[in-house]
Amino acid sequence: MKNSQGKKNPGSDIVHVVANLRGAAHDFILTRLADEGITDLAPSHGAILAVLYERGDQPMMAISEYIRRDKSTLTVLVRKLQSLGYVTRAADACDGRVTIVRLTEKGRELRELFERISGELCREIWCDADDDQKEKLVALLREMTGRLEKANEKHETQEKHEKKEAD
Amino acid sequence: MKNSQGKKNPGSDIVHVVANLRGAAHDFILTRLADEGITDLAPSHGAILAVLYERGDQPMMAISEYIRRDKSTLTVLVRKLQSLGYVTRAADACDGRVTIVRLTEKGRELRELFERISGELCREIWCDADDDQKEKLVALLREMTGRLEKANEKHETQEKHEKKEAD
DNA sequence: TGACAATAGTTTTATGTCAAACTAAAATGA
DNA sequence: TCATTTTAGTTTGACATAAAACTATTGTCA
């Protein structure tokens, strides 16, 4: 009677459900990578490589925002990718503050594997959904995320104002 | 032209989108908690309390599975909740191996706040969706998760067989 | 009953993660 | 031009997280 979603109002566990989907996807990726003998990369490292594959060489900050990790976290992650030989770091010619992360040949060699695993993962996730359904769902999830981010931002600026009022 | 989702096949970034939604939800929760002066709880701690609110006192292992954290992680998280006075731990009378986690009065006092924040969060996420839409989407995400988990399990047992063959 | 396997938790060790303080470079503006 | 502010990134310290090795208890089965 008192089941996990028994009497509760619908959708109240959306965050938990989403977190589980993310977790299961991570597990999927990690086991497939391990199959190929790659045991020293975390999902976050894969996310960094994916950005570089999609968008080319990128500054730290751009990667940081895209994969939603603090810049200090990115320092650690990129340092590891560098020590494993997948990327290099170089100062930007135009702006001395900026560090550009570049794929090495070894890094580029991983692309095919990453795309294969990503393809398998998507096939499992989407099953028999058609393109229209996929686009609709992704758009919906993006809208949800956008609303939350806006709410978080609004909240931040509100706090700043409160701080200024304290003068 | 080469936009973030320009030519790519639809749905290929579902994992990234889902991860962002989860991240934004976590940020939302953390900032609301901070508003109430609670700065020493991580989202995982909240997840543990939520399980206890919903299902009553629980053994470590049950919580661990539900919130998708390793049992060793749970040891740390629960120890912290205990040191902050929100829960107690006691050996199970029937099974000496089992530790039951129980809410304290201080832990129960947080429930109202948690449900308020959770309610605000859901309002932002769902916006004007009706119950039917909510249920459909949650069910769909659950199916996706289920398929991934099954694929991960299948993969595990397959590895065990391969190991046995190595005799 | 007694050896062996399975299960629940903890400890240890290593790494991912963030916030805050810091450095260095660029932008701003008086 | 020079002081102030802003921005990119690193360092440090604290905590979340997981895998592996370990302890202790329970279950199994010959």
Tab-separated table of C-alpha atoms (C1' of nucleotides) in Angstrom:
chain	number	residue	atom	x	y	z
A	1	MET	CA	0.000	0.000	0.000
A	2	LYS	CA	2.676	2.488	0.980
A	3	ASN	CA	4.661	1.965	-2.160
A	4	SER	CA	7.584	4.132	-3.250
A	5	GLN	CA	5.336	6.294	-5.401
A	6	GLY	CA	2.025	5.285	-3.948
A	7	LYS	CA	0.127	8.269	-2.653
A	8	LYS	CA	2.749	10.905	-3.317
A	9	ASN	CA	1.987	13.695	-5.698
A	10	PRO	CA	3.236	12.970	-9.197
A	11	GLY	CA	6.643	14.194	-10.211
A	12	SER	CA	7.836	14.900	-6.711
A	13	ASP	CA	10.734	12.486	-7.104
A	14	ILE	CA	11.895	13.834	-10.446
A	15	VAL	CA	15.290	14.856	-9.067
A	16	HIS	CA	15.909	11.435	-7.620
A	17	VAL	CA	14.875	9.778	-10.876
A	18	VAL	CA	17.138	12.053	-12.881
A	19	ALA	CA	20.048	11.445	-10.525
A	20	ASN	CA	19.600	7.706	-10.930
A	21	LEU	CA	19.587	7.952	-14.701
A	22	ARG	CA	22.797	9.933	-14.606
A	23	GLY	CA	24.356	7.442	-12.214
A	24	ALA	CA	23.388	4.464	-14.338
A	25	ALA	CA	24.812	6.171	-17.427
A	26	HIS	CA	28.079	6.776	-15.610
A	27	ASP	CA	28.274	3.148	-14.581
A	28	PHE	CA	27.608	2.113	-18.153
A	29	ILE	CA	30.423	4.295	-19.463
A	30	LEU	CA	32.890	3.193	-16.804
A	31	THR	CA	32.316	-0.513	-17.440
A	32	ARG	CA	32.648	-0.121	-21.207
A	33	LEU	CA	35.855	1.833	-20.788
A	34	ALA	CA	37.178	-0.840	-18.456
A	35	ASP	CA	36.436	-3.410	-21.177
A	36	GLU	CA	38.878	-1.546	-23.389
A	37	GLY	CA	41.510	-1.495	-20.681
A	38	ILE	CA	40.908	2.118	-19.737
A	39	THR	CA	40.561	2.233	-15.985
A	40	ASP	CA	42.163	5.557	-15.130
A	41	LEU	CA	39.526	7.881	-16.574
A	42	ALA	CA	36.491	9.171	-14.681
A	43	PRO	CA	33.308	10.294	-16.435
A	44	SER	CA	34.408	13.894	-15.977
A	45	HIS	CA	37.553	13.240	-17.978
A	46	GLY	CA	35.411	11.809	-20.721
A	47	ALA	CA	33.236	14.911	-20.617
A	48	ILE	CA	36.297	17.084	-21.139
A	49	LEU	CA	37.465	15.021	-24.105
A	50	ALA	CA	33.961	15.129	-25.558
A	51	VAL	CA	33.979	18.925	-25.472
A	52	LEU	CA	37.331	19.006	-27.224
A	53	TYR	CA	36.109	16.576	-29.881
A	54	GLU	CA	32.978	18.618	-30.510
A	55	ARG	CA	34.343	22.124	-30.308
A	56	GLY	CA	38.078	21.904	-30.821
A	57	ASP	CA	40.743	23.308	-28.491
A	58	GLN	CA	39.206	25.224	-25.630
A	59	PRO	CA	40.221	27.485	-22.735
A	60	MET	CA	39.833	26.084	-19.255
A	61	MET	CA	36.972	28.388	-18.387
A	62	ALA	CA	34.861	27.366	-21.372
A	63	ILE	CA	35.273	23.706	-20.511
A	64	SER	CA	34.549	24.402	-16.874
A	65	GLU	CA	31.223	26.042	-17.672
A	66	TYR	CA	30.178	23.430	-20.171
A	67	ILE	CA	30.792	20.425	-17.964
A	68	ARG	CA	29.554	22.220	-14.852
A	69	ARG	CA	32.634	21.829	-12.721
A	70	ASP	CA	34.412	24.440	-10.684
A	71	LYS	CA	37.520	25.872	-12.319
A	72	SER	CA	39.635	24.516	-9.490
A	73	THR	CA	38.251	21.061	-10.185
A	74	LEU	CA	39.127	21.490	-13.825
A	75	THR	CA	42.719	22.252	-12.943
A	76	VAL	CA	42.994	18.805	-11.384
A	77	LEU	CA	41.115	16.967	-14.126
A	78	VAL	CA	43.097	18.537	-16.961
A	79	ARG	CA	46.370	17.975	-15.153
A	80	LYS	CA	45.532	14.286	-15.050
A	81	LEU	CA	44.582	14.157	-18.716
A	82	GLN	CA	47.877	15.867	-19.423
A	83	SER	CA	49.899	13.457	-17.307
A	84	LEU	CA	48.255	10.582	-19.188
A	85	GLY	CA	49.221	12.197	-22.474
A	86	TYR	CA	45.740	12.930	-23.822
A	87	VAL	CA	46.004	16.732	-23.853
A	88	THR	CA	48.526	19.549	-23.631
A	89	ARG	CA	48.166	22.970	-22.077
A	90	ALA	CA	49.536	26.175	-23.562
A	91	ALA	CA	49.168	29.860	-22.813
A	92	ASP	CA	46.935	31.718	-25.227
A	93	ALA	CA	48.813	34.099	-27.517
A	94	CYS	CA	46.232	36.886	-27.286
A	95	ASP	CA	45.440	36.757	-23.589
A	96	GLY	CA	48.144	35.831	-21.140
A	97	ARG	CA	45.641	34.741	-18.532
A	98	VAL	CA	44.075	32.083	-20.691
A	99	THR	CA	45.234	28.468	-20.907
A	100	ILE	CA	44.230	26.566	-24.032
A	101	VAL	CA	43.688	22.823	-23.702
A	102	ARG	CA	44.631	20.862	-26.822
A	103	LEU	CA	44.122	17.243	-27.795
A	104	THR	CA	47.244	15.257	-28.513
A	105	GLU	CA	47.415	12.502	-31.090
A	106	LYS	CA	46.821	10.012	-28.295
A	107	GLY	CA	43.803	12.018	-27.244
A	108	ARG	CA	42.394	12.060	-30.764
A	109	GLU	CA	42.836	8.314	-30.995
A	110	LEU	CA	40.277	7.873	-28.231
A	111	ARG	CA	37.569	9.623	-30.192
A	112	GLU	CA	36.354	6.611	-32.098
A	113	LEU	CA	36.034	4.580	-28.889
A	114	PHE	CA	34.205	7.361	-27.122
A	115	GLU	CA	31.728	7.714	-29.907
A	116	ARG	CA	31.137	4.002	-30.047
A	117	ILE	CA	30.413	3.819	-26.326
A	118	SER	CA	28.269	6.926	-26.529
A	119	GLY	CA	26.333	5.347	-29.370
A	120	GLU	CA	25.725	2.141	-27.439
A	121	LEU	CA	24.658	4.152	-24.434
A	122	CYS	CA	22.164	6.169	-26.453
A	123	ARG	CA	20.724	3.048	-28.024
A	124	GLU	CA	20.066	1.607	-24.569
A	125	ILE	CA	18.602	4.842	-23.276
A	126	TRP	CA	16.372	5.691	-26.225
A	127	CYS	CA	15.438	2.187	-27.254
A	128	ASP	CA	12.803	2.620	-29.968
A	129	ALA	CA	12.116	6.337	-29.573
A	130	ASP	CA	11.979	8.304	-32.811
A	131	ASP	CA	13.834	11.548	-33.515
A	132	ASP	CA	10.830	13.694	-32.742
A	133	GLN	CA	10.363	12.163	-29.319
A	134	LYS	CA	14.059	12.530	-28.574
A	135	GLU	CA	14.102	16.184	-29.503
A	136	LYS	CA	10.983	16.906	-27.500
A	137	LEU	CA	12.298	15.229	-24.372
A	138	VAL	CA	15.723	16.841	-24.566
A	139	ALA	CA	14.129	20.231	-25.144
A	140	LEU	CA	11.875	19.717	-22.138
A	141	LEU	CA	14.754	18.770	-19.881
A	142	ARG	CA	16.687	21.791	-21.115
A	143	GLU	CA	13.769	24.054	-20.278
A	144	MET	CA	13.613	22.634	-16.787
A	145	THR	CA	17.322	23.182	-16.327
A	146	GLY	CA	17.039	26.705	-17.681
A	147	ARG	CA	14.301	27.590	-15.212
A	148	LEU	CA	16.349	26.275	-12.312
A	149	GLU	CA	19.452	28.119	-13.412
A	150	LYS	CA	17.503	31.327	-13.750
A	151	ALA	CA	16.069	30.808	-10.285
A	152	ASN	CA	19.565	30.218	-8.913
A	153	GLU	CA	20.924	33.341	-10.600
A	154	LYS	CA	18.033	35.481	-9.458
A	155	HIS	CA	18.670	34.272	-5.976
A	156	GLU	CA	22.337	35.169	-6.201
A	157	THR	CA	21.812	38.743	-7.324
A	158	GLN	CA	19.179	39.097	-4.632
A	159	GLU	CA	21.762	38.178	-2.040
A	160	LYS	CA	24.199	40.712	-3.441
A	161	HIS	CA	21.603	43.433	-3.045
A	162	GLU	CA	20.986	42.408	0.509
A	163	LYS	CA	24.695	42.618	1.140
A	164	LYS	CA	24.869	46.122	-0.357
A	165	GLU	CA	21.995	47.225	1.813
A	166	ALA	CA	24.075	46.281	4.823
A	167	ASP	CA	26.349	49.317	4.254
B	1	MET	CA	26.227	26.811	-38.272
B	2	LYS	CA	28.206	24.481	-36.096
B	3	ASN	CA	25.986	25.039	-33.119
B	4	SER	CA	26.026	22.934	-29.996
B	5	GLN	CA	23.247	20.718	-31.312
B	6	GLY	CA	23.448	21.707	-34.960
B	7	LYS	CA	24.031	18.690	-37.129
B	8	LYS	CA	24.347	16.085	-34.418
B	9	ASN	CA	21.849	13.293	-34.264
B	10	PRO	CA	19.023	14.048	-31.867
B	11	GLY	CA	19.271	12.864	-28.309
B	12	SER	CA	22.973	12.177	-28.393
B	13	ASP	CA	23.575	14.614	-25.551
B	14	ILE	CA	20.853	13.254	-23.295
B	15	VAL	CA	23.337	12.267	-20.599
B	16	HIS	CA	24.871	15.698	-20.529
B	17	VAL	CA	21.442	17.326	-20.382
B	18	VAL	CA	20.375	15.053	-17.555
B	19	ALA	CA	23.586	15.718	-15.647
B	20	ASN	CA	22.998	19.458	-15.959
B	21	LEU	CA	19.465	19.179	-14.658
B	22	ARG	CA	20.687	17.222	-11.675
B	23	GLY	CA	23.461	19.758	-11.062
B	24	ALA	CA	21.091	22.715	-11.256
B	25	ALA	CA	18.702	21.011	-8.851
B	26	HIS	CA	21.544	20.436	-6.402
B	27	ASP	CA	22.555	24.083	-6.609
B	28	PHE	CA	18.959	25.075	-5.985
B	29	ILE	CA	18.738	22.915	-2.890
B	30	LEU	CA	22.068	24.076	-1.505
B	31	THR	CA	21.261	27.762	-1.855
B	32	ARG	CA	17.837	27.349	-0.227
B	33	LEU	CA	19.368	25.429	2.646
B	34	ALA	CA	21.974	28.130	3.053
B	35	ASP	CA	19.152	30.676	3.295
B	36	GLU	CA	17.957	28.827	6.350
B	37	GLY	CA	21.415	28.822	7.873
B	38	ILE	CA	22.129	25.196	7.017
B	39	THR	CA	25.525	25.095	5.375
B	40	ASP	CA	26.904	21.799	6.603
B	41	LEU	CA	24.657	19.436	4.639
B	42	ALA	CA	25.382	18.139	1.147
B	43	PRO	CA	22.629	16.978	-1.198
B	44	SER	CA	23.492	13.386	-0.312
B	45	HIS	CA	22.745	14.036	3.317
B	46	GLY	CA	19.401	15.430	2.290
B	47	ALA	CA	18.765	12.309	0.234
B	48	ILE	CA	19.378	10.151	3.296
B	49	LEU	CA	17.009	12.205	5.415
B	50	ALA	CA	14.416	12.046	2.649
B	51	VAL	CA	14.544	8.250	2.659
B	52	LEU	CA	14.090	8.188	6.405
B	53	TYR	CA	11.134	10.583	6.190
B	54	GLU	CA	9.477	8.498	3.497
B	55	ARG	CA	10.193	5.007	4.722
B	56	GLY	CA	11.028	5.259	8.383
B	57	ASP	CA	14.154	3.909	10.065
B	58	GLN	CA	16.318	1.993	7.621
B	59	PRO	CA	19.406	-0.233	7.573
B	60	MET	CA	22.539	1.185	5.961
B	61	MET	CA	22.350	-1.137	3.007
B	62	ALA	CA	18.797	-0.162	2.078
B	63	ILE	CA	19.715	3.526	2.142
B	64	SER	CA	22.869	2.854	0.180
B	65	GLU	CA	20.964	1.188	-2.642
B	66	TYR	CA	18.233	3.752	-2.735
B	67	ILE	CA	20.484	6.792	-2.959
B	68	ARG	CA	22.972	5.014	-5.204
B	69	ARG	CA	26.039	5.443	-3.057
B	70	ASP	CA	28.608	2.871	-2.074
B	71	LYS	CA	28.204	1.459	1.406
B	72	SER	CA	31.584	2.886	2.358
B	73	THR	CA	30.381	6.323	1.304
B	74	LEU	CA	27.289	5.851	3.384
B	75	THR	CA	29.387	5.111	6.449
B	76	VAL	CA	30.905	8.582	6.156
B	77	LEU	CA	27.657	10.377	5.345
B	78	VAL	CA	25.719	8.797	8.190
B	79	ARG	CA	28.555	9.386	10.615
B	80	LYS	CA	28.320	13.070	9.776
B	81	LEU	CA	24.544	13.159	10.168
B	82	GLN	CA	25.055	11.470	13.519
B	83	SER	CA	27.720	13.927	14.644
B	84	LEU	CA	25.344	16.772	13.744
B	85	GLY	CA	22.636	15.140	15.812
B	86	TYR	CA	20.147	14.359	13.049
B	87	VAL	CA	20.256	10.561	13.322
B	88	THR	CA	21.391	7.766	15.612
B	89	ARG	CA	22.752	4.359	14.755
B	90	ALA	CA	21.874	1.149	16.566
B	91	ALA	CA	22.506	-2.522	15.963
B	92	ASP	CA	19.496	-4.445	14.711
B	93	ALA	CA	18.055	-6.842	17.282
B	94	CYS	CA	17.419	-9.640	14.787
B	95	ASP	CA	20.607	-9.472	12.743
B	96	GLY	CA	23.838	-8.494	14.433
B	97	ARG	CA	25.381	-7.388	11.161
B	98	VAL	CA	22.760	-4.759	10.460
B	99	THR	CA	22.900	-1.138	11.602
B	100	ILE	CA	19.603	0.707	11.760
B	101	VAL	CA	19.674	4.456	11.129
B	102	ARG	CA	17.062	6.381	13.085
B	103	LEU	CA	15.925	9.983	12.943
B	104	THR	CA	16.330	12.016	16.122
B	105	GLU	CA	13.936	14.747	17.159
B	106	LYS	CA	16.326	17.253	15.598
B	107	GLY	CA	16.257	15.226	12.413
B	108	ARG	CA	12.480	15.141	12.342
B	109	GLU	CA	12.376	18.892	12.825
B	110	LEU	CA	14.030	19.351	9.447
B	111	ARG	CA	11.287	17.554	7.605
B	112	GLU	CA	9.039	20.544	7.107
B	113	LEU	CA	11.889	22.603	5.682
B	114	PHE	CA	12.935	19.815	3.350
B	115	GLU	CA	9.453	19.427	2.015
B	116	ARG	CA	9.083	23.134	1.494
B	117	ILE	CA	12.304	23.336	-0.485
B	118	SER	CA	11.397	20.217	-2.404
B	119	GLY	CA	8.049	21.749	-3.245
B	120	GLU	CA	9.607	24.969	-4.513
B	121	LEU	CA	12.068	22.965	-6.552
B	122	CYS	CA	9.337	20.911	-8.175
B	123	ARG	CA	7.326	24.009	-8.988
B	124	GLU	CA	10.317	25.465	-10.834
B	125	ILE	CA	11.041	22.218	-12.625
B	126	TRP	CA	7.512	21.339	-13.672
B	127	CYS	CA	6.188	24.827	-14.226
B	128	ASP	CA	2.736	24.335	-15.753
B	129	ALA	CA	2.901	20.614	-16.504
B	130	ASP	CA	-0.151	18.616	-15.478
B	131	ASP	CA	-0.126	15.402	-13.470
B	132	ASP	CA	-0.420	13.216	-16.547
B	133	GLN	CA	2.611	14.773	-18.184
B	134	LYS	CA	4.588	14.452	-14.980
B	135	GLU	CA	3.776	10.796	-14.588
B	136	LYS	CA	4.578	10.048	-18.207
B	137	LEU	CA	7.948	11.752	-18.078
B	138	VAL	CA	8.972	10.190	-14.792
B	139	ALA	CA	7.915	6.769	-16.065
B	140	LEU	CA	9.938	7.272	-19.228
B	141	LEU	CA	13.056	8.278	-17.303
B	142	ARG	CA	12.583	5.268	-15.038
B	143	GLU	CA	12.393	2.977	-18.050
B	144	MET	CA	15.596	4.419	-19.417
B	145	THR	CA	17.317	3.918	-16.094
B	146	GLY	CA	15.989	0.391	-15.877
B	147	ARG	CA	17.364	-0.518	-19.290
B	148	LEU	CA	20.782	0.860	-18.379
B	149	GLU	CA	20.846	-0.967	-15.071
B	150	LYS	CA	19.894	-4.195	-16.769
B	151	ALA	CA	22.641	-3.677	-19.326
B	152	ASN	CA	25.135	-3.035	-16.542
B	153	GLU	CA	24.074	-6.170	-14.663
B	154	LYS	CA	24.162	-8.326	-17.755
B	155	HIS	CA	27.609	-7.059	-18.400
B	156	GLU	CA	28.736	-7.920	-14.887
B	157	THR	CA	27.560	-11.517	-15.004
B	158	GLN	CA	29.157	-11.848	-18.420
B	159	GLU	CA	32.487	-10.864	-16.930
B	160	LYS	CA	32.103	-13.411	-14.173
B	161	HIS	CA	31.599	-16.129	-16.778
B	162	GLU	CA	34.687	-15.031	-18.623
B	163	LYS	CA	36.620	-15.200	-15.398
B	164	LYS	CA	35.385	-18.732	-14.764
B	165	GLU	CA	36.434	-19.769	-18.240
B	166	ALA	CA	39.948	-18.732	-17.330
B	167	ASP	CA	40.293	-21.795	-15.056
C	1	DT	C1'	27.786	-29.709	13.948
C	2	DG	C1'	31.403	-27.530	11.532
C	3	DA	C1'	33.630	-25.705	7.372
C	4	DC	C1'	32.729	-22.544	3.877
C	5	DA	C1'	30.223	-19.017	1.571
C	6	DA	C1'	27.461	-14.898	1.751
C	7	DT	C1'	26.238	-10.525	3.803
C	8	DA	C1'	26.558	-5.843	6.488
C	9	DG	C1'	29.562	-2.467	7.754
C	10	DT	C1'	34.054	-0.224	8.557
C	11	DT	C1'	38.718	1.231	7.418
C	12	DT	C1'	42.149	2.566	4.261
C	13	DT	C1'	43.659	4.723	0.316
C	14	DA	C1'	43.074	7.379	-3.709
C	15	DT	C1'	40.681	10.623	-6.281
C	16	DG	C1'	36.828	13.949	-7.637
C	17	DT	C1'	34.802	18.190	-6.004
C	18	DC	C1'	34.153	22.804	-4.290
C	19	DA	C1'	35.050	27.218	-1.775
C	20	DA	C1'	38.226	30.566	-0.450
C	21	DA	C1'	42.485	32.745	-0.727
C	22	DC	C1'	45.896	33.772	-3.861
C	23	DT	C1'	48.687	35.229	-8.324
C	24	DA	C1'	49.015	37.182	-12.631
C	25	DA	C1'	47.241	39.427	-16.558
C	26	DA	C1'	43.902	42.382	-18.789
C	27	DA	C1'	40.257	45.921	-18.765
C	28	DT	C1'	38.419	50.136	-16.995
C	29	DG	C1'	38.205	54.831	-15.989
C	30	DA	C1'	39.480	59.010	-13.768
D	1	DT	C1'	49.106	57.024	-17.129
D	2	DC	C1'	48.150	54.737	-13.060
D	3	DA	C1'	45.011	52.898	-9.601
D	4	DT	C1'	41.094	49.968	-9.326
D	5	DT	C1'	38.490	46.271	-10.800
D	6	DT	C1'	37.717	42.223	-13.328
D	7	DT	C1'	39.007	37.863	-15.100
D	8	DA	C1'	41.665	33.168	-15.727
D	9	DG	C1'	43.743	30.004	-13.462
D	10	DT	C1'	46.256	27.688	-9.400
D	11	DT	C1'	46.793	26.317	-4.605
D	12	DT	C1'	45.124	24.859	-0.271
D	13	DG	C1'	42.065	22.681	2.787
D	14	DA	C1'	37.965	20.143	3.589
D	15	DC	C1'	34.730	16.827	2.272
D	16	DA	C1'	32.175	13.384	-0.999
D	17	DT	C1'	32.992	9.172	-3.296
D	18	DA	C1'	34.387	4.546	-4.513
D	19	DA	C1'	37.300	0.241	-4.623
D	20	DA	C1'	39.637	-3.046	-2.014
D	21	DA	C1'	40.881	-5.243	2.055
D	22	DC	C1'	39.194	-6.331	6.401
D	23	DT	C1'	36.011	-7.767	10.564
D	24	DA	C1'	32.058	-9.758	12.314
D	25	DT	C1'	27.828	-12.057	11.885
D	26	DT	C1'	24.629	-15.055	9.527
D	27	DG	C1'	23.369	-18.662	6.242
D	28	DT	C1'	24.248	-23.107	3.894
D	29	DC	C1'	25.029	-27.732	3.299
D	30	DA	C1'	27.423	-31.977	3.671
